[in-house]
Coordinates of C-alpha atoms in Angstrom, one line a residue:
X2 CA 0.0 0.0 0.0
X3 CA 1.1 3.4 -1.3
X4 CA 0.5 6.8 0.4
X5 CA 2.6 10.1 0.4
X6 CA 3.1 10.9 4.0
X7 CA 3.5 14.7 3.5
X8 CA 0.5 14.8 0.3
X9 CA -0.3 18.7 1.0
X10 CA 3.2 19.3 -0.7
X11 CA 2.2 17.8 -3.5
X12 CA -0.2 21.5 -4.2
X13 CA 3.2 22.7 -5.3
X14 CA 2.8 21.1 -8.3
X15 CA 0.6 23.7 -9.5
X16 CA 3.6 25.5 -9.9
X17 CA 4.6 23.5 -13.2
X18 CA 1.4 24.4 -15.1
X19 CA 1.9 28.2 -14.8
X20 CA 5.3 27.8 -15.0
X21 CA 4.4 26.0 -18.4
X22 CA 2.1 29.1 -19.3
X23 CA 4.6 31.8 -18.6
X24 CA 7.0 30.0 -20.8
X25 CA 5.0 29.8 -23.5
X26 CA 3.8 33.5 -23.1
X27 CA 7.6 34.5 -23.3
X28 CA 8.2 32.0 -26.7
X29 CA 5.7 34.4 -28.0
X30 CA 7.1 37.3 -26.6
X31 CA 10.3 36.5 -28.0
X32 CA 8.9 35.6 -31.7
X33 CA 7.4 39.1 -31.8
X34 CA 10.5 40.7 -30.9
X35 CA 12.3 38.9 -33.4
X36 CA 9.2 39.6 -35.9
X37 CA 10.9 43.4 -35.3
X38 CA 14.3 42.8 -36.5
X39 CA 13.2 40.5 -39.9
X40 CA 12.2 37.2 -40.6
X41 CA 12.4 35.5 -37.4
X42 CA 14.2 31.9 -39.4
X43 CA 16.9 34.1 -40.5
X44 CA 17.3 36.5 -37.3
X45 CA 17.5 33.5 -34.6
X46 CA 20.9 32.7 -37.0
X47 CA 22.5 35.7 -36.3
X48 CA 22.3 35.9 -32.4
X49 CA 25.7 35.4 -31.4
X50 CA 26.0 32.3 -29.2
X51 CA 22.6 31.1 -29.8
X52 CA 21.8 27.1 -30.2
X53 CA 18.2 26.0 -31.4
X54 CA 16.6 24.1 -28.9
X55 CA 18.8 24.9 -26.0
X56 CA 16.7 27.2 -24.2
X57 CA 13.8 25.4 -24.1
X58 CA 15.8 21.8 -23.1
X59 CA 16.8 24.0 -20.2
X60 CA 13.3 24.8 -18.9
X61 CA 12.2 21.2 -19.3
X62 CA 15.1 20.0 -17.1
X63 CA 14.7 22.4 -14.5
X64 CA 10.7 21.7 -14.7
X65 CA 11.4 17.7 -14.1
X66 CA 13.6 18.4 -11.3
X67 CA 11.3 20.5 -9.7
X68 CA 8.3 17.9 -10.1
X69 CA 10.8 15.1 -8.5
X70 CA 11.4 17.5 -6.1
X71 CA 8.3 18.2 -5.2
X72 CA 7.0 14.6 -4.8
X73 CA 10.6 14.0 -2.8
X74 CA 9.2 16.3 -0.5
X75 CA 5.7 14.5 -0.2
X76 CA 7.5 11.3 0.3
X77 CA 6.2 8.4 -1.1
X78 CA 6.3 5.5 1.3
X79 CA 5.1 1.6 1.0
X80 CA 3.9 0.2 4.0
X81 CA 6.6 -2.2 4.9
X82 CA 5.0 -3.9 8.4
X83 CA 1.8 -3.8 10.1
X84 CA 1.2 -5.2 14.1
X85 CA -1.2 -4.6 16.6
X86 CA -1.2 -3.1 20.1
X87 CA -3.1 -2.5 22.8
X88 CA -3.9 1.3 23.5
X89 CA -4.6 2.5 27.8
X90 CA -5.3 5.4 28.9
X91 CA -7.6 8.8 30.6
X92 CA -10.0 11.1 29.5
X93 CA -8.1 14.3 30.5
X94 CA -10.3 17.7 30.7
X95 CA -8.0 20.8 30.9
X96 CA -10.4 23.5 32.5
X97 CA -8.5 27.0 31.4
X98 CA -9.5 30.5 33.6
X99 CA -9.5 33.2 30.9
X100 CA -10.6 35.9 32.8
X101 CA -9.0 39.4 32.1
X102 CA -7.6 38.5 36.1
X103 CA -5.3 36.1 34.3
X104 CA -3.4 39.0 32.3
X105 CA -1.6 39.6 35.4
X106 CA 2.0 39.7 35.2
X107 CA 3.0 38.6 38.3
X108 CA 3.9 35.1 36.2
X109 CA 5.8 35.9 33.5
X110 CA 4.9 36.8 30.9
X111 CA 1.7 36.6 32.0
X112 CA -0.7 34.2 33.8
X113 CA -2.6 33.2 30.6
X114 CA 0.5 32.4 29.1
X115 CA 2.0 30.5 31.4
X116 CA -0.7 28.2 31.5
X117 CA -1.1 27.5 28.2
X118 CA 2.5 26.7 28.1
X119 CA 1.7 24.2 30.7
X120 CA -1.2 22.5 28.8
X121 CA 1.0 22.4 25.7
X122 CA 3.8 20.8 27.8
X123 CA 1.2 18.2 29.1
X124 CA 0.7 17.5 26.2
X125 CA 3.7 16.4 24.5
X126 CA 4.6 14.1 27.0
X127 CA 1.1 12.7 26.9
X128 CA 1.0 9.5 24.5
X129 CA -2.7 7.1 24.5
X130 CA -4.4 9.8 26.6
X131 CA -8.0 11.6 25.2
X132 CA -7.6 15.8 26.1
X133 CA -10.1 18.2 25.5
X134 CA -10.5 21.7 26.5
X135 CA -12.6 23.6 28.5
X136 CA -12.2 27.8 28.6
X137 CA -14.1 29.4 31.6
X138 CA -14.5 33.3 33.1
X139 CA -18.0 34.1 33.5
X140 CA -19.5 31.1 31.1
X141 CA -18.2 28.3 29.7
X142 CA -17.5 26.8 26.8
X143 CA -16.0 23.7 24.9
X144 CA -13.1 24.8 23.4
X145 CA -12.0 21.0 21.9
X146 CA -14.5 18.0 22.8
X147 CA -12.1 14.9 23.7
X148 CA -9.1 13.5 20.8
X149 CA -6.2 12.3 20.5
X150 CA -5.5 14.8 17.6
X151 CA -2.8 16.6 20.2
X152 CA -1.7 18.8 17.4
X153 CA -5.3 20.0 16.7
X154 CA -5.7 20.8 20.1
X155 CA -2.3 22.5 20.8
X156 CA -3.4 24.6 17.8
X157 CA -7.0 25.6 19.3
X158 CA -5.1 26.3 22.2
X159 CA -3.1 28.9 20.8
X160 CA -6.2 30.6 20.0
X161 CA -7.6 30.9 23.2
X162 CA -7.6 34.6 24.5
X163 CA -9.9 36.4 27.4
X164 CA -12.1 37.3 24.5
X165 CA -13.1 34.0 23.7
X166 CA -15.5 34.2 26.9
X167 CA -17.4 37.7 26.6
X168 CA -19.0 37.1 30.1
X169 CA -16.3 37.9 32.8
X170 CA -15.7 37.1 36.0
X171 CA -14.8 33.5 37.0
X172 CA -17.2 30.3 38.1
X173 CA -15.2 27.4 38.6
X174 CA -18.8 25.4 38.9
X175 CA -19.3 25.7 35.8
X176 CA -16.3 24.8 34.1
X177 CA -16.0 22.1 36.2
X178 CA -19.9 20.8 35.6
X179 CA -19.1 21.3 31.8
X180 CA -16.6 19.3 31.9
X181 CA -17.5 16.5 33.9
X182 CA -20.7 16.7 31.5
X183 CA -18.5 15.9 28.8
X184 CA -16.7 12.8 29.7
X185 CA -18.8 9.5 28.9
X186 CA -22.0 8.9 31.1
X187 CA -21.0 5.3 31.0
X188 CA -18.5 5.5 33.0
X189 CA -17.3 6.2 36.5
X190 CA -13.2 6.3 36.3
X191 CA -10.5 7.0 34.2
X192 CA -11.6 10.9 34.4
X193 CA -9.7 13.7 35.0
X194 CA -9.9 17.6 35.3
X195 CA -6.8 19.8 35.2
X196 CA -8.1 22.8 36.4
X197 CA -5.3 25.7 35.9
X198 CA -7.1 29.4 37.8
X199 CA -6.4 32.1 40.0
X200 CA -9.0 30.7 41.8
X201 CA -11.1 33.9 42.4
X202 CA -14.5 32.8 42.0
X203 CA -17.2 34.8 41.9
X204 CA -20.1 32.3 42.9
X205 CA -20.6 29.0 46.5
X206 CA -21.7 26.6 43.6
X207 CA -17.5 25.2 43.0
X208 CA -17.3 22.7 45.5
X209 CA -20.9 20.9 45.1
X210 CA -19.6 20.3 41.1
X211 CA -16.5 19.4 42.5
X212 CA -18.5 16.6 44.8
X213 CA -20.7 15.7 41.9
X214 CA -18.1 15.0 39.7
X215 CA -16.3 13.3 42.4
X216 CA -19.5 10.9 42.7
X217 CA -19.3 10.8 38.6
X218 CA -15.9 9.3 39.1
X219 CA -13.4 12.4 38.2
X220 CA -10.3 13.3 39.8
X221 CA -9.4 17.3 40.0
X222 CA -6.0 18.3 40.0
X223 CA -6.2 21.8 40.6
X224 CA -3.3 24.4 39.8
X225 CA -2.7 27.5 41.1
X226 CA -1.3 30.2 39.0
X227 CA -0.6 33.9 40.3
X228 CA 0.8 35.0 43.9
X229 CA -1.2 35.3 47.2
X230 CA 0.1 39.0 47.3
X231 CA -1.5 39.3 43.9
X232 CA -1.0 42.3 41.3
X233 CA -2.7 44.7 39.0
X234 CA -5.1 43.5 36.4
X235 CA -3.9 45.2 32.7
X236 CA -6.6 45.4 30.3
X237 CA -5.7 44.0 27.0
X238 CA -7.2 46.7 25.2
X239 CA -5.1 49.7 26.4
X240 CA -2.2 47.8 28.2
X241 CA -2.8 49.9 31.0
X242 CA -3.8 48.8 34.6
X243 CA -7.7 48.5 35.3
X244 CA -8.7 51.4 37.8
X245 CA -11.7 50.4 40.3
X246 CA -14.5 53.5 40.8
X247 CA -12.2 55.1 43.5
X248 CA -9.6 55.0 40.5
X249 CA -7.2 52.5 42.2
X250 CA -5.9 49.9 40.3
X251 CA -7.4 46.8 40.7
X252 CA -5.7 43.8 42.2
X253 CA -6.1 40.4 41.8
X254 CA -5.0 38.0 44.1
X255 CA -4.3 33.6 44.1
X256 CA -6.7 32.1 45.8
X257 CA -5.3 28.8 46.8
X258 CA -7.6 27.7 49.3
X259 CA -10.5 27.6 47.2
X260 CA -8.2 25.5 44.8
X261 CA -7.0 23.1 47.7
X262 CA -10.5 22.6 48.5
X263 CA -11.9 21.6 45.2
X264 CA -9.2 19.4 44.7
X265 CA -9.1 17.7 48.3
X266 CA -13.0 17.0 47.3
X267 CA -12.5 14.6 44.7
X268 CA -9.1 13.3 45.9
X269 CA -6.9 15.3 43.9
X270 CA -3.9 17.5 44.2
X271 CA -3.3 21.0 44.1
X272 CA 0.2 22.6 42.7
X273 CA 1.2 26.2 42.4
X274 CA 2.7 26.4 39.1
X275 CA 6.2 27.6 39.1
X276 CA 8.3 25.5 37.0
X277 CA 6.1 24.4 34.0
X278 CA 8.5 22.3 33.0
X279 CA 8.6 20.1 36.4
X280 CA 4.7 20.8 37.0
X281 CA 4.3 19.1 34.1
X282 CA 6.1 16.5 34.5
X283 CA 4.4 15.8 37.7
X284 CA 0.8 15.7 36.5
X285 CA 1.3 13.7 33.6
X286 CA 3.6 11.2 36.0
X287 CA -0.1 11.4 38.2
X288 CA -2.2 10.8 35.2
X289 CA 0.4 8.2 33.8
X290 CA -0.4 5.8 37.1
X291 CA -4.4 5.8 36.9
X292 CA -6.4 3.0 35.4
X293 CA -6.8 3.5 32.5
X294 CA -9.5 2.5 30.1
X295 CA -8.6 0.0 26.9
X296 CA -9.4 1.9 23.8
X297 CA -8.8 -0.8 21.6
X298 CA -6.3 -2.0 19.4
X299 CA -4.6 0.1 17.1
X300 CA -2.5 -0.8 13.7
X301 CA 1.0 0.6 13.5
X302 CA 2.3 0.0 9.8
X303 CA 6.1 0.8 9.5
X304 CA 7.2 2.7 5.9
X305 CA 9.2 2.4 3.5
X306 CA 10.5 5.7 2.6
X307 CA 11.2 6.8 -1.5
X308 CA 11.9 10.4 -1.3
X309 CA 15.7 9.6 -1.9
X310 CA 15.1 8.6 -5.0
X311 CA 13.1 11.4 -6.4
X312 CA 15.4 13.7 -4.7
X313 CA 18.6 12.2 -6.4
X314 CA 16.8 12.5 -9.6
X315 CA 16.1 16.1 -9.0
X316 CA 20.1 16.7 -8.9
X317 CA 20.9 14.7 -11.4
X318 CA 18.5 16.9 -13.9
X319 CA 20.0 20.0 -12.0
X320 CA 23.3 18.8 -12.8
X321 CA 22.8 18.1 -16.7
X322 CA 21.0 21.3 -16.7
X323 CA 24.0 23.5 -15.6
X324 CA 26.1 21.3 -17.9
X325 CA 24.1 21.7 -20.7
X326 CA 25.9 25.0 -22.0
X327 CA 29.5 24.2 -21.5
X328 CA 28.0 21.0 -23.4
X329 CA 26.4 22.9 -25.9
X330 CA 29.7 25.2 -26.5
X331 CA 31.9 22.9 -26.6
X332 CA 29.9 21.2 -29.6
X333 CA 29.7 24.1 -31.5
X334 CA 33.3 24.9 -31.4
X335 CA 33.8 21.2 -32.6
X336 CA 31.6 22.0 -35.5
X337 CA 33.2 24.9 -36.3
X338 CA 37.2 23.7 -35.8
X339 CA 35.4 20.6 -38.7
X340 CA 34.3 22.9 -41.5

């Protein structure tokens, strides 16, 4: 079986075609010019230097090369070996705070940041796991339902800004509700929420989801991002600090005991983020030692790669392309040196 394992290069072939097109428009081009100076059979004759043909053997070498090229670069492979193997592992929730609190820079470069450095950390060391995203402030909303597409999801991540969520403030209930919503009914294990906050919540109603989802079987690992002594909130539209009524700047503050709590509720842990690289490796060392849940067995087929050959037969066309007027030179001299 045949496939081209990078086939969205192969839409630089369309570059051949117009190449073709431009070529042609410049034959014409040419012809007219030469239309100018007398008959054109008779003219071409006089150009010093000029061989018939050579010109246009040029452009067909250097459009072959870059077809090879091109399909080089998609990489045709044959599958060489196929096996099976079992795939284990969680339903992993990341519940993001993107309230305007989390534009605080007392985490560099910001708390919003940060956290999404985190997730995408998470997730490269993350291998049979199922993620999906959930992105909270006042509402919240499903950002990426569960996959193992980690590259779609780092992607979606990326997007994620405070004005994703229009309604601002920050209710951990609900984030955490929505996302115990969206793991399988069926089940009542191999759940988890990574929930990544400042923990200011605006509403009681956090630590009666956390419970429920406790009783739906999901484990919270909470993660606190900010500092208790907390600093200014900078709104992303003016890059200045927000002012309250009294025209003090406003100042938000970690609240870790709210995140302690909703974690210790479901029998979780709670982590204030300060190496992401070591936080990281932490949670997905946690995650790694839960049951998990057998998805079911999955093909790996090794390849056999081509792209060499395509490649090599690019240069060798590149080469007898650069050749080709020494070649060509050195033939009419010989015809010359003859007569």
């Amino acid at each position: 079986m045949f496939r081209f394992q990078h086939i969205e290069a192969l839409w630089a072939l369309l570059l051949i075609p117009l190449a073709i097109a431009l070529y042609i428009a410049y034959l014409q081009w040419r012809v007219s010019r030469l239309r100018k100076l007398g008959d054109p059979a008779l003219t071409r004759n006089l150009l010093a230097g000029r061989i018939n043909g050579r010109s246009t053997t040029k452009f067909v070498l250097l459009t072959a090369a870059l077809g090879l090229a091109v399909v080089g670069l998609a990489n045709l492979q044959r599958g060489a070996q196929t096996e099976k193997a079992q795939r284990k592992g969680v339903d992993v929730f990341f519940a993001l705070d993107v309230s305007r609190s989390m534009l605080a820079k007392d985490v560099q470069p910001d708390r919003l940041t940060r956290a999404k450095q985190l997730i995408s950390r998470m997730m490269d060391k993350m291998t049979n796991d199922r993620v999906g995203l959930v992105v909270f402030a006042g509402k919240s909303y499903l950002q990426v339902p569960l996959t193992i597409d980690y590259s779609a999801a780092k992607m979606l991540l990326e997007t994620v800004t405070p004005d994703v969520v229009p309604t601002q403030g920050t209710v951990l209930s609900e984030a955490i509700s929505l996302a115990d919503e969206s793991f399988s009914q069926k089940e009542k294990k191999y759940k988890t929420i990574v929930l990544i906050s400042d923990g200011e919540d605006h509403d009681e109603k956090a630590l009666d989801a956390a419970k429920k989802a406790a009783e739906q079987g999901a484990v919270i690992h909470a993660i606190g991002i900010g500092s208790p002594q907390g600093a200014p909130i900078i709104d992303a539209a003016t890059g200045q600090q927000k002012l309250d009524e009294n025209g003090q700047p406003v100042i938000t503050k970690l609240n870790e005991e709210e995140l302690k709590s909703l974690a210790g509720a479901t029998g979780g842990s709670y982590t204030l983020l300060s190496n992401t690289n070591k936080t990281a490796d932490e949670l997905v060392g946690i995650i790694d030692e839960m049951e998990g849940k057998n998805y079911g067995s999955v093909l790996f087929t090794d390849y056999f790669s081509y792209f060499q050959y395509f490649i090599g037969a690019a240069l060798l066309l590149l080469i007898a392309e650069w050749l080709l007027p020494a070649a060509a030179a050195l033939r009419k001299q010989f015809e010359t040196r003859k007569a």
